[in-house]
mmCIF file of N, CA and C in Angstrom:
data_model
loop_
_atom_site.group_PDB
_atom_site.id
_atom_site.type_symbol
_atom_site.label_atom_id
_atom_site.label_comp_id
_atom_site.label_asym_id
_atom_site.label_seq_id
_atom_site.Cartn_x
_atom_site.Cartn_y
_atom_site.Cartn_z
ATOM 1 N N MET A 1 0.782 -1.310 0.028
ATOM 2 C CA MET A 1 0.043 -0.062 -0.067
ATOM 3 C C MET A 1 0.994 1.137 -0.022
ATOM 4 N N MET A 2 2.017 1.134 0.666
ATOM 5 C CA MET A 2 2.998 2.347 0.863
ATOM 6 C C MET A 2 3.447 2.846 -0.672
ATOM 7 N N GLU A 3 3.577 1.804 -1.730
ATOM 8 C CA GLU A 3 3.904 2.098 -3.020
ATOM 9 C C GLU A 3 2.764 2.862 -3.580
ATOM 10 N N GLU A 4 1.471 2.440 -3.452
ATOM 11 C CA GLU A 4 0.563 3.388 -3.864
ATOM 12 C C GLU A 4 0.324 4.808 -3.609
ATOM 13 N N VAL A 5 0.461 4.939 -2.203
ATOM 14 C CA VAL A 5 0.697 6.132 -1.543
ATOM 15 C C VAL A 5 1.721 6.986 -2.312
ATOM 16 N N SER A 6 2.822 6.444 -2.362
ATOM 17 C CA SER A 6 3.934 7.045 -3.074
ATOM 18 C C SER A 6 3.612 7.419 -4.394
ATOM 19 N N ASP A 7 3.228 6.599 -5.267
ATOM 20 C CA ASP A 7 2.671 6.867 -6.612
ATOM 21 C C ASP A 7 1.803 7.942 -6.557
ATOM 22 N N TRP A 8 0.777 8.086 -5.725
ATOM 23 C CA TRP A 8 -0.063 9.252 -5.842
ATOM 24 C C TRP A 8 0.745 10.427 -5.368
ATOM 25 N N TRP A 9 1.272 10.455 -4.548
ATOM 26 C CA TRP A 9 1.869 11.697 -3.911
ATOM 27 C C TRP A 9 3.029 12.256 -5.070
ATOM 28 N N LYS A 10 3.794 11.405 -5.760
ATOM 29 C CA LYS A 10 4.694 11.621 -6.665
ATOM 30 C C LYS A 10 3.979 12.372 -7.901
ATOM 31 N N GLN A 11 2.744 11.728 -8.236
ATOM 32 C CA GLN A 11 2.022 12.462 -9.171
ATOM 33 C C GLN A 11 1.520 13.709 -9.034
ATOM 34 N N ALA A 12 1.337 14.088 -7.683
ATOM 35 C CA ALA A 12 0.790 15.200 -7.360
ATOM 36 C C ALA A 12 1.766 16.245 -7.428
ATOM 37 N N LEU A 13 3.059 15.883 -7.098
ATOM 38 C CA LEU A 13 4.128 16.762 -7.249
ATOM 39 C C LEU A 13 4.248 17.157 -8.705
ATOM 40 N N ARG A 14 4.430 16.094 -9.519
ATOM 41 C CA ARG A 14 4.536 16.356 -11.207
ATOM 42 C C ARG A 14 3.400 17.253 -11.606
ATOM 43 N N ASP A 15 2.215 17.118 -10.996
ATOM 44 C CA ASP A 15 1.083 18.140 -11.602
ATOM 45 C C ASP A 15 1.264 19.301 -11.200
ATOM 46 N N LEU A 16 1.906 19.599 -9.801
ATOM 47 C CA LEU A 16 2.192 20.898 -9.457
ATOM 48 C C LEU A 16 3.106 21.709 -10.181
ATOM 49 N N GLU A 17 4.123 20.779 -10.536
ATOM 50 C CA GLU A 17 5.076 21.402 -11.381
ATOM 51 C C GLU A 17 4.494 21.756 -12.802
ATOM 52 N N SER A 18 3.936 20.892 -13.190
ATOM 53 C CA SER A 18 3.079 21.302 -14.480
ATOM 54 C C SER A 18 2.296 22.373 -14.666
ATOM 55 N N ALA A 19 1.664 22.476 -13.330
ATOM 56 C CA ALA A 19 0.841 23.669 -13.025
ATOM 57 C C ALA A 19 1.740 24.936 -13.425
ATOM 58 N N ARG A 20 2.818 24.981 -12.642
ATOM 59 C CA ARG A 20 3.571 26.010 -12.744
ATOM 60 C C ARG A 20 4.230 26.415 -14.026
ATOM 61 N N ASN A 21 4.594 25.431 -14.917
ATOM 62 C CA ASN A 21 4.691 25.467 -16.284
ATOM 63 C C ASN A 21 3.893 26.070 -17.094
ATOM 64 N N ALA A 22 2.430 25.752 -16.790
ATOM 65 C CA ALA A 22 1.419 26.073 -17.623
ATOM 66 C C ALA A 22 1.233 27.535 -17.351
ATOM 67 N N LEU A 23 1.529 27.992 -16.285
ATOM 68 C CA LEU A 23 1.381 29.391 -15.877
ATOM 69 C C LEU A 23 2.376 30.191 -16.582
ATOM 70 N N ARG A 24 3.441 29.800 -16.458
ATOM 71 C CA ARG A 24 4.620 30.560 -17.188
ATOM 72 C C ARG A 24 4.325 30.618 -18.896
ATOM 73 N N CYS A 25 3.591 29.596 -19.444
ATOM 74 C CA CYS A 25 3.279 29.522 -20.683
ATOM 75 C C CYS A 25 2.040 30.360 -21.010
ATOM 76 N N GLY A 26 1.408 30.834 -20.032
ATOM 77 C CA GLY A 26 0.256 31.638 -20.234
ATOM 78 C C GLY A 26 -1.129 30.857 -20.358
ATOM 79 N N ASP A 27 -0.922 29.694 -20.164
ATOM 80 C CA ASP A 27 -2.073 28.573 -20.218
ATOM 81 C C ASP A 27 -2.686 28.622 -18.787
ATOM 82 N N TYR A 28 -3.434 29.591 -18.538
ATOM 83 C CA TYR A 28 -4.020 29.873 -17.164
ATOM 84 C C TYR A 28 -4.888 28.701 -16.876
ATOM 85 N N TYR A 29 -5.879 28.199 -17.737
ATOM 86 C CA TYR A 29 -6.996 27.180 -17.403
ATOM 87 C C TYR A 29 -6.201 26.059 -17.243
ATOM 88 N N VAL A 30 -5.172 25.599 -17.807
ATOM 89 C CA VAL A 30 -4.526 24.529 -17.759
ATOM 90 C C VAL A 30 -3.641 24.664 -16.487
ATOM 91 N N SER A 31 -3.293 25.662 -16.053
ATOM 92 C CA SER A 31 -2.630 25.703 -14.737
ATOM 93 C C SER A 31 -3.772 25.523 -13.455
ATOM 94 N N ALA A 32 -4.750 26.216 -13.555
ATOM 95 C CA ALA A 32 -5.726 25.909 -12.678
ATOM 96 C C ALA A 32 -6.182 24.467 -12.410
ATOM 97 N N PHE A 33 -6.503 23.717 -13.823
ATOM 98 C CA PHE A 33 -6.774 22.442 -13.672
ATOM 99 C C PHE A 33 -5.872 21.697 -12.884
ATOM 100 N N LEU A 34 -4.419 21.848 -13.223
ATOM 101 C CA LEU A 34 -3.403 20.950 -12.775
ATOM 102 C C LEU A 34 -3.227 21.292 -11.382
ATOM 103 N N SER A 35 -3.380 22.419 -10.857
ATOM 104 C CA SER A 35 -3.579 22.794 -9.448
ATOM 105 C C SER A 35 -4.437 22.042 -8.779
ATOM 106 N N GLN A 36 -5.698 21.944 -9.280
ATOM 107 C CA GLN A 36 -6.903 20.988 -8.681
ATOM 108 C C GLN A 36 -6.434 19.535 -8.632
ATOM 109 N N GLN A 37 -5.793 19.113 -9.734
ATOM 110 C CA GLN A 37 -5.052 17.888 -9.744
ATOM 111 C C GLN A 37 -4.362 17.443 -8.836
ATOM 112 N N ALA A 38 -3.196 18.468 -8.687
ATOM 113 C CA ALA A 38 -2.246 18.327 -7.638
ATOM 114 C C ALA A 38 -2.794 17.936 -6.188
ATOM 115 N N VAL A 39 -3.619 18.842 -5.902
ATOM 116 C CA VAL A 39 -4.257 18.972 -4.396
ATOM 117 C C VAL A 39 -5.172 17.354 -4.433
ATOM 118 N N GLU A 40 -5.878 17.228 -5.613
ATOM 119 C CA GLU A 40 -6.640 16.076 -5.332
ATOM 120 C C GLU A 40 -5.671 14.878 -5.021
ATOM 121 N N LYS A 41 -4.784 14.524 -5.900
ATOM 122 C CA LYS A 41 -3.900 13.426 -5.670
ATOM 123 C C LYS A 41 -3.068 13.366 -4.391
ATOM 124 N N ALA A 42 -2.512 14.641 -3.973
ATOM 125 C CA ALA A 42 -2.264 14.571 -2.748
ATOM 126 C C ALA A 42 -3.101 14.239 -1.532
ATOM 127 N N LEU A 43 -4.280 14.729 -1.595
ATOM 128 C CA LEU A 43 -5.269 14.217 -0.544
ATOM 129 C C LEU A 43 -5.572 12.718 -0.629
ATOM 130 N N LYS A 44 -5.631 12.394 -1.866
ATOM 131 C CA LYS A 44 -5.863 10.792 -1.973
ATOM 132 C C LYS A 44 -4.902 10.021 -1.556
ATOM 133 N N ALA A 45 -3.520 10.546 -1.626
ATOM 134 C CA ALA A 45 -2.304 9.752 -1.001
ATOM 135 C C ALA A 45 -2.739 9.520 0.435
ATOM 136 N N LEU A 46 -3.066 10.800 0.970
ATOM 137 C CA LEU A 46 -3.040 10.823 2.554
ATOM 138 C C LEU A 46 -4.419 9.758 2.749
ATOM 139 N N TYR A 47 -5.329 9.982 2.031
ATOM 140 C CA TYR A 47 -6.635 9.203 2.309
ATOM 141 C C TYR A 47 -6.395 7.451 2.379
ATOM 142 N N ILE A 48 -5.445 7.212 1.304
ATOM 143 C CA ILE A 48 -5.251 5.915 1.027
ATOM 144 C C ILE A 48 -4.388 5.459 2.048
ATOM 145 N N LEU A 49 -3.314 6.318 2.772
ATOM 146 C CA LEU A 49 -2.598 5.949 3.664
ATOM 147 C C LEU A 49 -3.450 5.735 5.119
ATOM 148 N N LYS A 50 -4.432 6.646 5.398
ATOM 149 C CA LYS A 50 -5.229 6.347 6.622
ATOM 150 C C LYS A 50 -6.244 5.295 6.445
ATOM 151 N N PHE A 51 -6.817 5.004 5.270
ATOM 152 C CA PHE A 51 -8.205 4.263 5.154
ATOM 153 C C PHE A 51 -7.764 2.969 4.316
ATOM 154 N N ASN A 52 -6.512 2.851 3.705
ATOM 155 C CA ASN A 52 -6.388 1.656 2.813
ATOM 156 C C ASN A 52 -7.137 1.461 1.872
ATOM 157 N N ASP A 53 -7.598 2.486 1.319
ATOM 158 C CA ASP A 53 -8.635 2.454 0.215
ATOM 159 C C ASP A 53 -8.545 3.715 -0.890
ATOM 160 N N LEU A 54 -9.054 3.787 -2.016
ATOM 161 C CA LEU A 54 -9.086 4.836 -2.840
ATOM 162 C C LEU A 54 -10.452 5.405 -2.944
ATOM 163 N N TRP A 55 -10.682 6.809 -2.534
ATOM 164 C CA TRP A 55 -11.944 7.278 -2.671
ATOM 165 C C TRP A 55 -12.288 7.916 -4.120
ATOM 166 N N LYS A 56 -12.918 7.487 -4.949
ATOM 167 C CA LYS A 56 -12.954 8.195 -6.354
ATOM 168 C C LYS A 56 -13.887 9.418 -6.277
ATOM 169 N N ILE A 57 -13.480 10.599 -5.835
ATOM 170 C CA ILE A 57 -14.384 11.665 -5.866
ATOM 171 C C ILE A 57 -13.137 12.923 -6.237
ATOM 172 N N HIS A 58 -14.030 14.037 -6.557
ATOM 173 C CA HIS A 58 -13.108 14.999 -7.161
ATOM 174 C C HIS A 58 -13.394 16.342 -6.217
ATOM 175 N N ASP A 59 -14.217 16.223 -5.318
ATOM 176 C CA ASP A 59 -14.482 17.553 -4.251
ATOM 177 C C ASP A 59 -13.418 17.471 -3.475
ATOM 178 N N LEU A 60 -12.521 18.353 -3.383
ATOM 179 C CA LEU A 60 -11.418 18.565 -2.394
ATOM 180 C C LEU A 60 -11.722 18.750 -0.984
ATOM 181 N N VAL A 61 -12.758 19.693 -0.909
ATOM 182 C CA VAL A 61 -13.567 20.044 0.534
ATOM 183 C C VAL A 61 -13.814 18.707 1.070
ATOM 184 N N ARG A 62 -14.720 17.600 0.463
ATOM 185 C CA ARG A 62 -15.103 16.291 1.186
ATOM 186 C C ARG A 62 -13.857 15.696 1.430
ATOM 187 N N LEU A 63 -12.876 15.658 0.520
ATOM 188 C CA LEU A 63 -11.633 14.656 0.749
ATOM 189 C C LEU A 63 -10.689 15.378 2.030
ATOM 190 N N ALA A 64 -10.709 16.683 1.919
ATOM 191 C CA ALA A 64 -9.766 17.365 3.157
ATOM 192 C C ALA A 64 -10.566 17.123 4.374
ATOM 193 N N ARG A 65 -11.920 17.200 4.506
ATOM 194 C CA ARG A 65 -12.567 16.873 5.788
ATOM 195 C C ARG A 65 -12.530 15.303 6.082
ATOM 196 N N LYS A 66 -12.520 14.607 5.140
ATOM 197 C CA LYS A 66 -12.033 13.009 5.425
ATOM 198 C C LYS A 66 -10.932 12.633 5.968
ATOM 199 N N VAL A 67 -9.947 13.441 5.661
ATOM 200 C CA VAL A 67 -8.526 13.347 6.159
ATOM 201 C C VAL A 67 -8.304 14.285 7.398
ATOM 202 N N ASP A 68 -9.326 14.824 7.901
ATOM 203 C CA ASP A 68 -9.088 15.561 9.058
ATOM 204 C C ASP A 68 -8.339 16.706 8.836
ATOM 205 N N ALA A 69 -8.359 17.509 7.560
ATOM 206 C CA ALA A 69 -7.753 18.822 7.349
ATOM 207 C C ALA A 69 -8.253 20.008 8.482
ATOM 208 N N PRO A 70 -7.277 20.613 8.521
ATOM 209 C CA PRO A 70 -7.817 21.874 9.644
ATOM 210 C C PRO A 70 -8.608 22.852 8.593
ATOM 211 N N HIS A 71 -9.521 23.628 9.321
ATOM 212 C CA HIS A 71 -10.044 24.745 8.418
ATOM 213 C C HIS A 71 -9.446 25.372 7.422
ATOM 214 N N ASN A 72 -8.269 25.868 7.865
ATOM 215 C CA ASN A 72 -7.705 26.810 6.601
ATOM 216 C C ASN A 72 -7.411 26.061 5.488
ATOM 217 N N ILE A 73 -7.057 24.747 5.817
ATOM 218 C CA ILE A 73 -6.682 23.755 4.382
ATOM 219 C C ILE A 73 -8.048 23.556 3.831
ATOM 220 N N VAL A 74 -9.166 23.247 4.617
ATOM 221 C CA VAL A 74 -10.539 22.990 3.904
ATOM 222 C C VAL A 74 -10.714 24.452 3.065
ATOM 223 N N GLU A 75 -10.691 25.383 3.460
ATOM 224 C CA GLU A 75 -10.955 26.691 2.812
ATOM 225 C C GLU A 75 -10.216 26.987 1.694
ATOM 226 N N LEU A 76 -8.930 26.476 1.664
ATOM 227 C CA LEU A 76 -7.899 26.457 0.364
ATOM 228 C C LEU A 76 -8.448 25.599 -0.691
ATOM 229 N N CYS A 77 -8.811 24.304 -0.165
ATOM 230 C CA CYS A 77 -9.454 23.284 -0.972
ATOM 231 C C CYS A 77 -10.820 23.869 -1.782
ATOM 232 N N ALA A 78 -11.484 24.622 -0.969
ATOM 233 C CA ALA A 78 -13.068 25.275 -1.559
ATOM 234 C C ALA A 78 -12.389 26.194 -2.645
ATOM 235 N N LYS A 79 -11.420 26.909 -2.481
ATOM 236 C CA LYS A 79 -10.862 27.895 -3.697
ATOM 237 C C LYS A 79 -10.288 27.105 -4.790
ATOM 238 N N ILE A 80 -9.931 26.022 -4.614
ATOM 239 C CA ILE A 80 -9.170 25.430 -5.699
ATOM 240 C C ILE A 80 -10.195 24.423 -6.516
ATOM 241 N N THR A 81 -11.152 23.774 -5.668
ATOM 242 C CA THR A 81 -11.899 23.030 -6.455
ATOM 243 C C THR A 81 -12.763 23.415 -7.670
ATOM 244 N N PRO A 82 -13.126 24.477 -7.834
ATOM 245 C CA PRO A 82 -13.772 24.745 -9.170
ATOM 246 C C PRO A 82 -12.835 24.721 -10.501
ATOM 247 N N GLY A 83 -11.475 24.657 -10.253
ATOM 248 C CA GLY A 83 -10.634 24.434 -11.199
ATOM 249 C C GLY A 83 -11.033 23.081 -12.076
ATOM 250 N N TYR A 84 -11.542 21.995 -11.395
ATOM 251 C CA TYR A 84 -11.839 20.856 -12.055
ATOM 252 C C TYR A 84 -12.834 20.959 -13.121
ATOM 253 N N MET A 85 -14.047 21.549 -12.718
ATOM 254 C CA MET A 85 -15.082 21.604 -13.497
ATOM 255 C C MET A 85 -14.915 22.699 -14.657
ATOM 256 N N ALA A 86 -14.465 23.899 -14.154
ATOM 257 C CA ALA A 86 -14.474 25.226 -15.128
ATOM 258 C C ALA A 86 -13.555 24.744 -16.423
ATOM 259 N N THR A 87 -12.649 23.801 -16.161
ATOM 260 C CA THR A 87 -11.532 23.644 -17.275
ATOM 261 C C THR A 87 -11.948 22.344 -18.069
ATOM 262 N N ARG A 88 -12.599 21.538 -17.509
ATOM 263 C CA ARG A 88 -13.279 20.248 -18.221
ATOM 264 C C ARG A 88 -14.285 20.522 -18.941
ATOM 265 N N TYR A 89 -15.313 21.556 -18.694
ATOM 266 C CA TYR A 89 -16.453 21.941 -19.340
ATOM 267 C C TYR A 89 -16.665 23.288 -19.884
ATOM 268 N N PRO A 90 -16.157 23.762 -21.146
ATOM 269 C CA PRO A 90 -16.166 24.823 -21.530
ATOM 270 C C PRO A 90 -17.225 25.759 -21.311
ATOM 271 N N ASP A 91 -18.489 25.052 -21.334
ATOM 272 C CA ASP A 91 -19.850 25.823 -21.247
ATOM 273 C C ASP A 91 -19.999 26.480 -19.819
ATOM 274 N N VAL A 92 -19.168 25.965 -19.029
ATOM 275 C CA VAL A 92 -19.275 26.844 -17.586
ATOM 276 C C VAL A 92 -18.815 28.069 -17.642
ATOM 277 N N GLY A 93 -18.083 28.368 -18.507
ATOM 278 C CA GLY A 93 -17.715 29.753 -18.753
ATOM 279 C C GLY A 93 -16.719 30.393 -17.849
ATOM 280 N N ARG A 94 -16.071 29.753 -17.177
ATOM 281 C CA ARG A 94 -15.080 30.334 -16.446
ATOM 282 C C ARG A 94 -13.582 30.839 -16.982
ATOM 283 N N LYS A 95 -13.197 31.725 -16.740
ATOM 284 C CA LYS A 95 -11.932 32.448 -17.416
ATOM 285 C C LYS A 95 -11.107 32.673 -16.075
ATOM 286 N N TYR A 96 -9.869 32.408 -16.243
ATOM 287 C CA TYR A 96 -8.745 32.659 -15.282
ATOM 288 C C TYR A 96 -7.800 33.667 -15.764
ATOM 289 N N ASP A 97 -7.356 34.615 -15.015
ATOM 290 C CA ASP A 97 -6.321 35.470 -15.065
ATOM 291 C C ASP A 97 -5.028 34.988 -14.440
ATOM 292 N N ARG A 98 -3.778 35.684 -14.736
ATOM 293 C CA ARG A 98 -2.761 35.227 -14.311
ATOM 294 C C ARG A 98 -2.623 35.486 -12.639
ATOM 295 N N GLY A 99 -3.158 36.548 -12.119
ATOM 296 C CA GLY A 99 -3.062 36.642 -10.943
ATOM 297 C C GLY A 99 -4.003 35.772 -9.990
ATOM 298 N N GLU A 100 -5.049 35.386 -10.627
ATOM 299 C CA GLU A 100 -5.894 34.194 -9.993
ATOM 300 C C GLU A 100 -5.081 33.063 -9.871
ATOM 301 N N VAL A 101 -4.405 32.516 -11.168
ATOM 302 C CA VAL A 101 -3.811 31.329 -11.048
ATOM 303 C C VAL A 101 -2.639 31.410 -10.179
ATOM 304 N N GLU A 102 -1.880 32.570 -9.970
ATOM 305 C CA GLU A 102 -0.847 32.623 -9.100
ATOM 306 C C GLU A 102 -1.445 32.242 -7.752
ATOM 307 N N GLY A 103 -2.427 32.683 -7.466
ATOM 308 C CA GLY A 103 -2.980 32.432 -5.952
ATOM 309 C C GLY A 103 -3.317 30.976 -5.761
ATOM 310 N N LEU A 104 -4.080 30.447 -6.980
ATOM 311 C CA LEU A 104 -4.176 29.105 -6.672
ATOM 312 C C LEU A 104 -3.178 28.214 -6.648
ATOM 313 N N LEU A 105 -2.033 28.453 -7.384
ATOM 314 C CA LEU A 105 -0.797 27.855 -7.120
ATOM 315 C C LEU A 105 -0.237 27.894 -5.570
ATOM 316 N N VAL A 106 -0.314 29.049 -5.142
ATOM 317 C CA VAL A 106 0.034 29.177 -3.680
ATOM 318 C C VAL A 106 -0.660 28.520 -2.948
ATOM 319 N N ALA A 107 -2.046 28.417 -2.991
ATOM 320 C CA ALA A 107 -2.994 27.608 -2.259
ATOM 321 C C ALA A 107 -2.573 26.250 -2.402
ATOM 322 N N ALA A 108 -2.281 25.820 -3.576
ATOM 323 C CA ALA A 108 -2.188 24.146 -3.980
ATOM 324 C C ALA A 108 -0.850 23.758 -3.168
ATOM 325 N N LYS A 109 0.278 24.754 -3.172
ATOM 326 C CA LYS A 109 1.350 24.454 -2.615
ATOM 327 C C LYS A 109 1.206 24.434 -1.021
ATOM 328 N N GLU A 110 0.403 25.225 -0.448
ATOM 329 C CA GLU A 110 0.124 25.148 1.043
ATOM 330 C C GLU A 110 -0.626 23.677 1.454
ATOM 331 N N VAL A 111 -1.589 23.321 0.727
ATOM 332 C CA VAL A 111 -2.256 22.083 0.904
ATOM 333 C C VAL A 111 -1.244 21.034 0.965
ATOM 334 N N LEU A 112 -0.367 21.048 -0.265
ATOM 335 C CA LEU A 112 0.566 19.981 -0.478
ATOM 336 C C LEU A 112 1.609 19.970 0.600
ATOM 337 N N ASP A 113 1.994 21.040 1.055
ATOM 338 C CA ASP A 113 2.886 21.087 2.310
ATOM 339 C C ASP A 113 2.252 20.449 3.665
ATOM 340 N N TRP A 114 1.002 20.637 3.850
ATOM 341 C CA TRP A 114 0.066 20.112 4.878
ATOM 342 C C TRP A 114 0.332 18.633 4.767
ATOM 343 N N VAL A 115 -0.153 18.289 3.397
ATOM 344 C CA VAL A 115 -0.228 16.830 3.429
ATOM 345 C C VAL A 115 0.817 16.008 3.492
ATOM 346 N N LYS A 116 2.130 16.758 3.091
ATOM 347 C CA LYS A 116 3.488 16.137 3.151
ATOM 348 C C LYS A 116 3.766 15.875 4.631
ATOM 349 N N LYS A 117 3.468 16.821 5.561
ATOM 350 C CA LYS A 117 3.734 16.666 6.895
ATOM 351 C C LYS A 117 2.931 15.547 7.699
ATOM 352 N N ASN A 118 1.661 15.287 6.917
ATOM 353 C CA ASN A 118 0.809 14.229 7.491
ATOM 354 C C ASN A 118 1.257 12.788 6.909
ATOM 355 N N LEU A 119 1.686 12.788 5.728
ATOM 356 C CA LEU A 119 2.149 11.639 5.181
ATOM 357 C C LEU A 119 3.495 11.022 5.875
ATOM 358 N N ASN A 120 4.214 12.070 6.350
ATOM 359 C CA ASN A 120 5.567 11.620 7.165
ATOM 360 C C ASN A 120 5.360 11.490 8.689
ATOM 361 N N SER A 121 4.190 11.704 9.169
ATOM 362 C CA SER A 121 4.148 11.683 10.651
ATOM 363 C C SER A 121 3.633 10.230 10.994
#
């Protein structure tokens, strides 16, 4: 099971780096989506560690609450979650600008830092 946790965690880190690269290229919607994906995969790594199971869900708030994330982390997840739907379904009409995506990356990094502490404890 630890290998599965490691796989999810490593992919979360790769997604976060790809989100940074997309921001540099001006692909803001891609960066928003990959920020969401990084957080989702990180939280799922922690979920697998805690529950020895994979929960197939994309709602970061529910995932964060399930792994007992503190309120500030849950709030960051609420900020990041819309990146999943808005980028997958163009009719949602969500547009991102550079400043907003930079904020999402900062939030995603903070969530991943929290997950890392909990994976290592």
